[in-house]
Coordinates of C-alpha atoms in Angstrom, one line a residue:
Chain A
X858 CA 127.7 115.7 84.4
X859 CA 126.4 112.4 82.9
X860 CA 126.5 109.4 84.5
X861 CA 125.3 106.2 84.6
X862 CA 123.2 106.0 88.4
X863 CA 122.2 102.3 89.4
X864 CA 119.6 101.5 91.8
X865 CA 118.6 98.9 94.3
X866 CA 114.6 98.7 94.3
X867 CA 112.1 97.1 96.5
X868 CA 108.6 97.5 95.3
X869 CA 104.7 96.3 96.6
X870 CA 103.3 94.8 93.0
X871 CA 100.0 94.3 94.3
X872 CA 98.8 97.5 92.5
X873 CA 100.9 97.8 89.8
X874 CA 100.4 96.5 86.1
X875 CA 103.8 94.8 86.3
X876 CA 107.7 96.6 85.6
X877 CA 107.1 97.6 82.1
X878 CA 106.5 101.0 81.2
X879 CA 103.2 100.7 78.6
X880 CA 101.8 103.3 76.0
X881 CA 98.8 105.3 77.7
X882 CA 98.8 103.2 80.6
X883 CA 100.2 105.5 84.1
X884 CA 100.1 102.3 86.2
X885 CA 103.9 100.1 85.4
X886 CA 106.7 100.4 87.9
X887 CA 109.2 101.6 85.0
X888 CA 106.8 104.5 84.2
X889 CA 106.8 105.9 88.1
X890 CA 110.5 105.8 88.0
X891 CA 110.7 107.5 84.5
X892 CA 108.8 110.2 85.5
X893 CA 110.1 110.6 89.1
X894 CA 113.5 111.2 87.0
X895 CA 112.0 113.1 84.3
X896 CA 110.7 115.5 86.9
X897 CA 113.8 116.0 88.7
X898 CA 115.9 116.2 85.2
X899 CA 113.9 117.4 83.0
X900 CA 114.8 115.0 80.2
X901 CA 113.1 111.6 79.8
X902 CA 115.5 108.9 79.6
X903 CA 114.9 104.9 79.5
X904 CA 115.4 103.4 82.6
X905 CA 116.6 99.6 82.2
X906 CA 115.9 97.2 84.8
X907 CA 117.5 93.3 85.1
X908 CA 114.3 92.0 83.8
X909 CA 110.4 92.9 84.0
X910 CA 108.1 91.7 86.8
X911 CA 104.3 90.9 85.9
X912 CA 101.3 92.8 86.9
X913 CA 101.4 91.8 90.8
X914 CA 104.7 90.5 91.1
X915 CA 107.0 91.9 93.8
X916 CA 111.0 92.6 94.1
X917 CA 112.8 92.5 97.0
X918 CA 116.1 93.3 95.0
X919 CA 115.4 94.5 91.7
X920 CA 118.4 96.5 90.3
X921 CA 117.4 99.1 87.1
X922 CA 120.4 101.8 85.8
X923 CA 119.5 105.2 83.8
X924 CA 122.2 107.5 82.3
X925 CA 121.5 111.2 83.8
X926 CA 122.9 114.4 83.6
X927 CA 122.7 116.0 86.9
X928 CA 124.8 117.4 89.2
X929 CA 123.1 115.5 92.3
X930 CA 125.1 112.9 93.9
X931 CA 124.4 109.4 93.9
X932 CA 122.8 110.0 97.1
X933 CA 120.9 112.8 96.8
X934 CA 119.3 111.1 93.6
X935 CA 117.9 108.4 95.4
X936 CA 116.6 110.4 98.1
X937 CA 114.8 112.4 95.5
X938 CA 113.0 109.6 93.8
X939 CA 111.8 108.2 97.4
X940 CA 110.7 111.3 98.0
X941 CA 108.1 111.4 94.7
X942 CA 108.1 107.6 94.1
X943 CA 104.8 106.2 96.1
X944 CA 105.2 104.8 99.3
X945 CA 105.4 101.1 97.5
X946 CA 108.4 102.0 95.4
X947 CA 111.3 102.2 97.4
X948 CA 115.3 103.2 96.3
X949 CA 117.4 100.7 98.9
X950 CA 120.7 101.9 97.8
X951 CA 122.3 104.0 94.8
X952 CA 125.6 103.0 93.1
X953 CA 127.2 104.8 90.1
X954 CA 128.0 102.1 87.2
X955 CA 130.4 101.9 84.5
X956 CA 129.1 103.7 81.5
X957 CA 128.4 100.6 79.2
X958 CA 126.8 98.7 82.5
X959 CA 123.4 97.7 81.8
X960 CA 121.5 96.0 84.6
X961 CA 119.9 92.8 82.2
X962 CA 122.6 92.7 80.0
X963 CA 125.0 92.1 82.2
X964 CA 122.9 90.2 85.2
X965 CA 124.9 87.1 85.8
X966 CA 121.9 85.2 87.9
X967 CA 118.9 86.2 89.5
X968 CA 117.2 84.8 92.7
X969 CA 113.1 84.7 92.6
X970 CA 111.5 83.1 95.9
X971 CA 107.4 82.0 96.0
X972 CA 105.9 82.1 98.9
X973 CA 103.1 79.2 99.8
X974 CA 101.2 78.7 102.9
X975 CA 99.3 75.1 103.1
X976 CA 96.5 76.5 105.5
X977 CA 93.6 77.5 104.7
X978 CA 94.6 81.4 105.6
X979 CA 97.2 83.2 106.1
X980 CA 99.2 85.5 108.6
X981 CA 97.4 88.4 108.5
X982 CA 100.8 90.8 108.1
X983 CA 101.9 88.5 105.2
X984 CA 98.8 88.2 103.3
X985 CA 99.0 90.7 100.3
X986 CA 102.7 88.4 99.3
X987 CA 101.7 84.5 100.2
X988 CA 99.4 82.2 97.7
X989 CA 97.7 80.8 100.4
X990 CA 96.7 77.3 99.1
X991 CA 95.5 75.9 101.7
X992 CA 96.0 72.1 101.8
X993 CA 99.1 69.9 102.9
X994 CA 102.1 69.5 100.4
X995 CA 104.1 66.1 100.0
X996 CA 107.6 68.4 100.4
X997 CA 110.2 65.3 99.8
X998 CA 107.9 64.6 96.2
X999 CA 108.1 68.2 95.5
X1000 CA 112.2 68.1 96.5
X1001 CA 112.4 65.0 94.0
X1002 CA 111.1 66.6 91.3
X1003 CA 113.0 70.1 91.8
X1004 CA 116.0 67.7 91.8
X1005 CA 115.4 66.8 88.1
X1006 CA 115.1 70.5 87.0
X1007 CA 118.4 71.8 88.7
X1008 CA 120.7 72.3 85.8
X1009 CA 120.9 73.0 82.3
X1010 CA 117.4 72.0 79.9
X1011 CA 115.1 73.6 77.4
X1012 CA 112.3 74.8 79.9
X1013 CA 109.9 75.2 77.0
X1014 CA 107.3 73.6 78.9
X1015 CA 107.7 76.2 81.6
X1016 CA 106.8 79.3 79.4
X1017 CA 104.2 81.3 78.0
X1018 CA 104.4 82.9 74.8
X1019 CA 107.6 81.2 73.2
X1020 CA 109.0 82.6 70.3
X1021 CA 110.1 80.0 67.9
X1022 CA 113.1 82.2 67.3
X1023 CA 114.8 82.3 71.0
X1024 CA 116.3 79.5 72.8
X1025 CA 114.5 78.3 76.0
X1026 CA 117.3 76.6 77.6
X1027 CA 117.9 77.9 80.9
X1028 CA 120.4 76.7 84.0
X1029 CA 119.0 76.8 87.1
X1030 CA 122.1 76.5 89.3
X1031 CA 119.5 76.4 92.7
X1032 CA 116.1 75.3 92.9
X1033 CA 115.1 74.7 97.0
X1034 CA 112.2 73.7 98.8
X1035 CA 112.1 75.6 102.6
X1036 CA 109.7 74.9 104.5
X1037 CA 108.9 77.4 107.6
X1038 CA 105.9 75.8 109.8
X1039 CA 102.9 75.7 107.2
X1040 CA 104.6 78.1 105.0
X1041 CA 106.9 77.3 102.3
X1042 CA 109.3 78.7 99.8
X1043 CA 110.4 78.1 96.7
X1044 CA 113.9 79.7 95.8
X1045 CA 115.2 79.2 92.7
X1046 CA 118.5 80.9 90.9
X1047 CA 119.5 80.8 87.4
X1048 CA 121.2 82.3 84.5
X1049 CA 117.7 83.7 83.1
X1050 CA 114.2 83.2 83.2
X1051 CA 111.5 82.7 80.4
X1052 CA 108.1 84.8 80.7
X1053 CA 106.6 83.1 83.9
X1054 CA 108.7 80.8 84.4
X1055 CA 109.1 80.8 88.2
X1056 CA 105.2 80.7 88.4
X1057 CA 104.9 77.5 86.0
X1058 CA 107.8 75.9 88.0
X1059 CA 105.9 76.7 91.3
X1060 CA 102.7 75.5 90.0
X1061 CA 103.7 71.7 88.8
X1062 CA 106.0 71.5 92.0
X1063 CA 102.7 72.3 93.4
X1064 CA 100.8 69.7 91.7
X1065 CA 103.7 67.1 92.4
X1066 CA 103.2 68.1 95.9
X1067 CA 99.6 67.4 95.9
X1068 CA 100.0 63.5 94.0
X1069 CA 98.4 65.0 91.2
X1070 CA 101.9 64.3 89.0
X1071 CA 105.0 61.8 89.9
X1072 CA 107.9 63.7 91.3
X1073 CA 109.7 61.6 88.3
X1074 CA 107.5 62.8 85.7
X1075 CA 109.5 66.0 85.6
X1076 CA 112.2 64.9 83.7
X1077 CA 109.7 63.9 81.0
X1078 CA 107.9 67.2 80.9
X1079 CA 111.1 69.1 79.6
X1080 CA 112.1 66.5 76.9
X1081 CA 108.4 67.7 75.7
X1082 CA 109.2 71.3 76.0
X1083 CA 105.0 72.1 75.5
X1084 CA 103.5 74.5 78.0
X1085 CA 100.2 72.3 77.8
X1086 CA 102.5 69.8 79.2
X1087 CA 103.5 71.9 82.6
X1088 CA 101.1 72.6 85.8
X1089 CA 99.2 75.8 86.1
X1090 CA 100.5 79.3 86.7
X1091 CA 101.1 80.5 90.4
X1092 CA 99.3 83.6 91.3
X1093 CA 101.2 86.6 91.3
X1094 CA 101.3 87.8 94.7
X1095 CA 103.7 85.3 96.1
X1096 CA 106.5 85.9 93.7
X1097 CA 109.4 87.8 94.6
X1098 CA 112.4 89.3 92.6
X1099 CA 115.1 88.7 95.7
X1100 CA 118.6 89.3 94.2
X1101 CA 120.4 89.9 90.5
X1102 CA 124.0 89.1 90.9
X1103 CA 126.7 90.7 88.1
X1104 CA 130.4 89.8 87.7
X1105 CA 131.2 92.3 90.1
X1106 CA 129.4 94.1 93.6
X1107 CA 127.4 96.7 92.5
X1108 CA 126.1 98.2 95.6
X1109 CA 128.1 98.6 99.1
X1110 CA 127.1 97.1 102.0
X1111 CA 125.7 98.8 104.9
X1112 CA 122.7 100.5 105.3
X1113 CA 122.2 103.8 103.0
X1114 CA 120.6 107.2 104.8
Chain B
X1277 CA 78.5 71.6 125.6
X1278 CA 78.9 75.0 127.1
X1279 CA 82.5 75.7 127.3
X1280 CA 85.1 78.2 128.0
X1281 CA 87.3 78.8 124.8
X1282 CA 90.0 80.9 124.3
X1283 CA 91.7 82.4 120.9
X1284 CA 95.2 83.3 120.1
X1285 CA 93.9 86.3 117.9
X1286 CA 96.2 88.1 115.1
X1287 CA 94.7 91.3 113.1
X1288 CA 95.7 93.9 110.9
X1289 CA 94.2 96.9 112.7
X1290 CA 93.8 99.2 109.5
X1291 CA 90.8 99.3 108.6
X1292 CA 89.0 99.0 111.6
X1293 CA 87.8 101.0 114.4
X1294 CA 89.5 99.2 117.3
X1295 CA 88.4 96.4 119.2
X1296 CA 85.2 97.1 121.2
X1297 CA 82.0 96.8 119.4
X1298 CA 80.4 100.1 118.8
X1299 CA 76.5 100.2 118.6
X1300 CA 75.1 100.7 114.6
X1301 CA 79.1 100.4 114.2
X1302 CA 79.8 97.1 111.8
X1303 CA 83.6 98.1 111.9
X1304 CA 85.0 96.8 114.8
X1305 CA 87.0 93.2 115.5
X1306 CA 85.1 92.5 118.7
X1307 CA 81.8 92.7 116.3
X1308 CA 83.2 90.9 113.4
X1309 CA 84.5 88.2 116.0
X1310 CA 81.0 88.1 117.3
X1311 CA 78.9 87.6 114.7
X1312 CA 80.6 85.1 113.3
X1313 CA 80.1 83.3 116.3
X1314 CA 76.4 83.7 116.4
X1315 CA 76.4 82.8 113.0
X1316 CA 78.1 79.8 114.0
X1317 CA 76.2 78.9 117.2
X1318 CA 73.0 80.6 116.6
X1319 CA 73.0 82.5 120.0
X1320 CA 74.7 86.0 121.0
X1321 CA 77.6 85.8 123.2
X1322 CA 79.9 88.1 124.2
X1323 CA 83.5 87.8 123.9
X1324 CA 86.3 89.1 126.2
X1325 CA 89.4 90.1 124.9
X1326 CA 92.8 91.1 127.1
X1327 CA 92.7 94.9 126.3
X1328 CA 90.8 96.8 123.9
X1329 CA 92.9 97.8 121.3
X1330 CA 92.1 101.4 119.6
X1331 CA 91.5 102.3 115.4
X1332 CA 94.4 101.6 114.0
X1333 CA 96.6 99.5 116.6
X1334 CA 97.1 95.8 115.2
X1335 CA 97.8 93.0 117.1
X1336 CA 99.9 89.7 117.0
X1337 CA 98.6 88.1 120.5
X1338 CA 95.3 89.0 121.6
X1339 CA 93.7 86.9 123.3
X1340 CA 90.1 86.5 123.7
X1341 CA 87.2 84.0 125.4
X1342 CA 83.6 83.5 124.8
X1343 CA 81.8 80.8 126.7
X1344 CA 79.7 79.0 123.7
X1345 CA 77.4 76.4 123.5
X1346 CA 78.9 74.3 120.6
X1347 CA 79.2 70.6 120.4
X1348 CA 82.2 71.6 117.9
X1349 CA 85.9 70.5 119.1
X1350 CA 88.2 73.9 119.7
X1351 CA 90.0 73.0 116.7
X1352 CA 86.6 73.2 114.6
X1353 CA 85.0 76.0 116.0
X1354 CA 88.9 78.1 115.3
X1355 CA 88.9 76.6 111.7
X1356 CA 84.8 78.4 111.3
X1357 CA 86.4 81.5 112.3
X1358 CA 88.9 81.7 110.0
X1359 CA 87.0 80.4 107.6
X1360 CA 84.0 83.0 107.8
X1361 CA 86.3 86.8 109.4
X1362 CA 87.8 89.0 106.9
X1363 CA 91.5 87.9 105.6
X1364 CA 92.9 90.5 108.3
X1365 CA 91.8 88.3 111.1
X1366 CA 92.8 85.4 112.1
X1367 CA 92.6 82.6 114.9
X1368 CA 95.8 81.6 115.5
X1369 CA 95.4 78.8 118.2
X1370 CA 92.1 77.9 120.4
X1371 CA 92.1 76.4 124.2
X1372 CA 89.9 75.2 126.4
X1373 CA 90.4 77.3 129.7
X1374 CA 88.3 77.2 133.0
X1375 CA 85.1 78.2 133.4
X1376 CA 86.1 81.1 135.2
X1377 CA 88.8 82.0 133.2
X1378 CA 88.6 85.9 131.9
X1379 CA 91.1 87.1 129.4
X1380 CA 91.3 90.0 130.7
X1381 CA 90.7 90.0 134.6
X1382 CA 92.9 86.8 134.3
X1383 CA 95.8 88.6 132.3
X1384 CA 98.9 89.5 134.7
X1385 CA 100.8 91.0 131.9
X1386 CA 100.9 92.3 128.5
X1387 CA 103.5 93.4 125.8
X1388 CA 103.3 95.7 123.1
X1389 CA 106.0 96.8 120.5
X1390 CA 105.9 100.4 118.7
X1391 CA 107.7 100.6 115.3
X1392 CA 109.3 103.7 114.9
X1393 CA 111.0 104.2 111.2
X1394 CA 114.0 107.0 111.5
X1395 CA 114.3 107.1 107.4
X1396 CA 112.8 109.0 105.1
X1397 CA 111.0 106.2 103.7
X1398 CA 109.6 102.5 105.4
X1399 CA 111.1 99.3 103.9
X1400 CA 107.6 98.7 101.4
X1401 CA 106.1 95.5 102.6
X1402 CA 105.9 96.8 106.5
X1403 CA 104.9 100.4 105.5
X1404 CA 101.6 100.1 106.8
X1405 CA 102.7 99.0 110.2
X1406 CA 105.6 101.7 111.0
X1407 CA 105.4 104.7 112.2
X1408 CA 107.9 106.4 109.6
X1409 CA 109.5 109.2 111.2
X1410 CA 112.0 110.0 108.8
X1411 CA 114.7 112.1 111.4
X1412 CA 117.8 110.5 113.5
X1413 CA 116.9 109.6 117.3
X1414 CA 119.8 109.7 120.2
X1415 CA 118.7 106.3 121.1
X1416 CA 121.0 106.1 124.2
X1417 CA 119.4 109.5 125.3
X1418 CA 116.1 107.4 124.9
X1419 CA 117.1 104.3 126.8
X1420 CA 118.3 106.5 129.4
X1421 CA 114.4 108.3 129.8
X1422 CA 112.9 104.5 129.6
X1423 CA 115.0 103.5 132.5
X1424 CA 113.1 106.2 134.5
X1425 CA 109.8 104.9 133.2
X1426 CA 110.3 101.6 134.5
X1427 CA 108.9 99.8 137.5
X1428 CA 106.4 101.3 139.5
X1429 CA 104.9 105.0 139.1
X1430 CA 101.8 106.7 138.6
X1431 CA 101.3 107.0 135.0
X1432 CA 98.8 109.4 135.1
X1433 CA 101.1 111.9 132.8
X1434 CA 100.7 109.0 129.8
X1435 CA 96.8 108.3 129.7
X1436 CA 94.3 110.3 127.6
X1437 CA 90.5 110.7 129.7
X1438 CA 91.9 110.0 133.0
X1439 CA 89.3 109.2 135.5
X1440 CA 89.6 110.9 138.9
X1441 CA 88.3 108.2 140.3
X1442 CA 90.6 105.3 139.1
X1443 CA 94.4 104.1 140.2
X1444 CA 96.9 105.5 136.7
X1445 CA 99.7 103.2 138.9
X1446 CA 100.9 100.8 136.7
X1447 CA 104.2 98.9 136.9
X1448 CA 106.4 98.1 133.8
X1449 CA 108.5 95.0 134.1
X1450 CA 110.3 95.8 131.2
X1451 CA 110.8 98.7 128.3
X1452 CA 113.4 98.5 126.1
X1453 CA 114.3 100.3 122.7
X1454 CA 116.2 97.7 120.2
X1455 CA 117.6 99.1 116.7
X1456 CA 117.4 97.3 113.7
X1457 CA 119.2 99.9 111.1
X1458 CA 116.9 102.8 110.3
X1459 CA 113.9 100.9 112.3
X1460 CA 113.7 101.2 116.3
X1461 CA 111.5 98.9 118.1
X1462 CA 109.8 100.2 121.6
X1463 CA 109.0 96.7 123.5
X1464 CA 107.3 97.4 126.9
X1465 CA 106.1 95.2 129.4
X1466 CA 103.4 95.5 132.3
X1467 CA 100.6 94.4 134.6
X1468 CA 98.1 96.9 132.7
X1469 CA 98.3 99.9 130.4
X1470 CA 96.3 102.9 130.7
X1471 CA 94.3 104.9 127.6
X1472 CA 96.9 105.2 125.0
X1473 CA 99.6 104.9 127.5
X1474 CA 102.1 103.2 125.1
X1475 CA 101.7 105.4 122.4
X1476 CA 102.0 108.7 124.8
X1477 CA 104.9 107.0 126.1
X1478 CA 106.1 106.7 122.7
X1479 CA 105.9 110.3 121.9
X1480 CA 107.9 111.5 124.6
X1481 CA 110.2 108.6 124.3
X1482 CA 110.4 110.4 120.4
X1483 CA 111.3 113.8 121.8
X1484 CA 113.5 112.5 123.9
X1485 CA 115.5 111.0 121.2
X1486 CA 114.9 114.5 118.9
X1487 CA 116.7 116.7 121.9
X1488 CA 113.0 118.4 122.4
X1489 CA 112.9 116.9 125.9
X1490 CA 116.0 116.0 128.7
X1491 CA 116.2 112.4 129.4
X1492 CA 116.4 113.4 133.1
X1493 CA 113.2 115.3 132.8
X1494 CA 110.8 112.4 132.6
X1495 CA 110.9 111.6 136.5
X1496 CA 109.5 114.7 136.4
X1497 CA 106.8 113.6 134.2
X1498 CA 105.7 111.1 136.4
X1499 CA 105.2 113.2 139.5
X1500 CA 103.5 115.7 137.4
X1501 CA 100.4 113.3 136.6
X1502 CA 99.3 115.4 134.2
X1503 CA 98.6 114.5 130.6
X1504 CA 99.9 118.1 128.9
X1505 CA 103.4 117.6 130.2
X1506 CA 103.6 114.5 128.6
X1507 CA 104.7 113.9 125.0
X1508 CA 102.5 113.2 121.9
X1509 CA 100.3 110.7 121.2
X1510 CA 102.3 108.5 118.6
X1511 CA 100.7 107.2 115.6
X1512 CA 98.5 104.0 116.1
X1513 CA 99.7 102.4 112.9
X1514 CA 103.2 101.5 114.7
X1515 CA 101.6 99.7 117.8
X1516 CA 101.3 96.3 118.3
X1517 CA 99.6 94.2 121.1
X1518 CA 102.4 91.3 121.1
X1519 CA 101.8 88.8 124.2
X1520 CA 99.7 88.1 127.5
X1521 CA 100.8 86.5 130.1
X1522 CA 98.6 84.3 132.6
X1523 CA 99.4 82.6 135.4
X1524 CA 99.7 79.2 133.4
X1525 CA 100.0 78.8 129.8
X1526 CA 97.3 79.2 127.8
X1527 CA 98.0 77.5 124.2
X1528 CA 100.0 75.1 124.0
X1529 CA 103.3 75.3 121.7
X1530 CA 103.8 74.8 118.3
X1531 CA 101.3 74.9 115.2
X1532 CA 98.1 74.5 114.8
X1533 CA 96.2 72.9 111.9

């Protein structure tokens, strides 16, 4: 029986060389899966997730579909792929989809969060998924300037690797500032995100936050729409895929066996 | 200045082979904690902590003295610390206690928490510090055994290299298991804790909960005094040495810089 089997991920990226699956190279996220599923169907088929993390980026709610023939339920699928999958690549739930559902085509919004601790070191259990920065950050500057890029602009100047081609306007319908002792987070949802985009967002807050750039100089920065223009790149490791949200509930709630 | 000072200590226990330095053994905290020190001061001094934890067991409230001669400020001499230990240890607050203060002659009570997993497969980013079981527990036939288990009894069932010599009474104020989903948490309080007590405790808690063992039989247990009647010793990656309680508080609240 073919169907079309969606699943709710959570994966450590720390070892990983990012989602996508790459020719010769046995260390992407997409290529564990595949094989996991290739191995318990015997037929490779493309798994599609909502979009791909980076080398060390990690998801919390990353949602990926595959059409399979099997004659496994939902459940017994997703057991099957913890079962092989490493013990940082983890199946949360299983849903079965529509046939034409397609988990980035049809992702409505997504929800990244970066984490940030302003001492010098970190909680020890939270290490491997915090950029620890280490220094004090002006948080009503940084809250200014994540005022001006709420909404609908061309967020050229917070990509790498623009294609003339493609439009780079984005809407961020969220973009908060939570502070949590001397940690803080970054959460941000929009419609779509450009290639880094989270990080070069995190990275000039960060640099607003440290009176290196006026919290009004924002707005200016994507009028230019010129990379050069932005801050630097966060580090991977406190990025975090949190949620993908379609027209419709994809998974129950309620814990899964 | 010779002073008394006192650390709120958090590790990852891992990678290390427990608390108390071993001799031609660079891979323990108490050594790592040390020799920063005498880096620091220039002079060897040993440093007390509550309770030795074993290889493996992590902790998020140790807490440990060392009288040094420093002319640093607390605050300073916790910042060095941090600054020169590995990532997976870390000063979380410093005092300045009596003289005579000992963390642990001094300590009138301790908590540790066990994490027990009862899915096939740990939520990723806490894998490390779970004990992942993977099978269904009858948690009320548990809380049932861990009412017999507290207040005052010889232990002597729950300790590994018993000495004939010393009192295994011990009285637990407190031991309570607390579901979250899949994930069980073991919290137990007391005025000491023999060799692997916790963890023994643990593993008969465990069979308990798999039908292996009565609830009712564990009074038994305890007037056996004899460590083969007991359960097994649960896995050290799932223990965590939470809290110590002294007659007066220690640290004071809130976050340190």
């Amino acid at each position: 029986m073919k169907r079309n089997l969606c699943f709710l991920l959570e994966y450590d990226g720390s070892r990983y060389d990012g989602w996508q699956r790459q020719a010769g190279n046995d260390n992407t996220i997409q290529g564990k899966v595949e094989r996991v599923l290739e191995k318990m169907t015997g037929t490779f088929q493309e798994v599609h997730a909502s979009g791909r993390t980076d080398a060390g980026v990690h998801a919390r709610g990353q949602v990926a579909n595959v059409h399979l023939e099997t004659e496994m339920t939902k459940e017994e699928a997703g057991r099957y792929l913890n079962q092989y999958l490493p013990e940082d690549i983890r199946v949360i739930k299983t849903a079965v989809v529509p046939e034409r559902f397609h988990s980035r085509l049809w992702a409505r919004e997504k929800t990244y969060a970066y984490w940030i601790d302003m001492a010098p070191k970190s909680p020890v259990f939270q290490r491997k998924y915090i950029y620890t920065l280490g220094e004090s950050l002006d948080v009503e500057a940084m809250r200014q300037a994540a005022g001006a890029l709420r909404g609908t602009h061309d967020f050229g100047s917070f990509c790498t690797g623009k294609s003339k081609k493609k439009s780079t306007v984005r809407t961020l319908s969220s973009l908060e500032i939570i502070p949590y002792g001397t940690l803080l987070e970054i959460r941000v949802t929009g419609d779509g995100f450009l290639h880094n985009m989270v990080r070069i967002l995190t990275g000039t807050l960060i640099e607003v936050g440290q009176g290196k750039r006026e919290a009004g100089s924002v707005e200016g920065l994507l009028e230019e729409a010129n990379r050069r223009e932005a801050g630097f790149t966060a580090p991977a490791k406190g990025l975090f895929l949190m949620n993908v949200v379609y027209d419709q509930e994809i998974f129950c709630h309620g814990e899964e066996e």
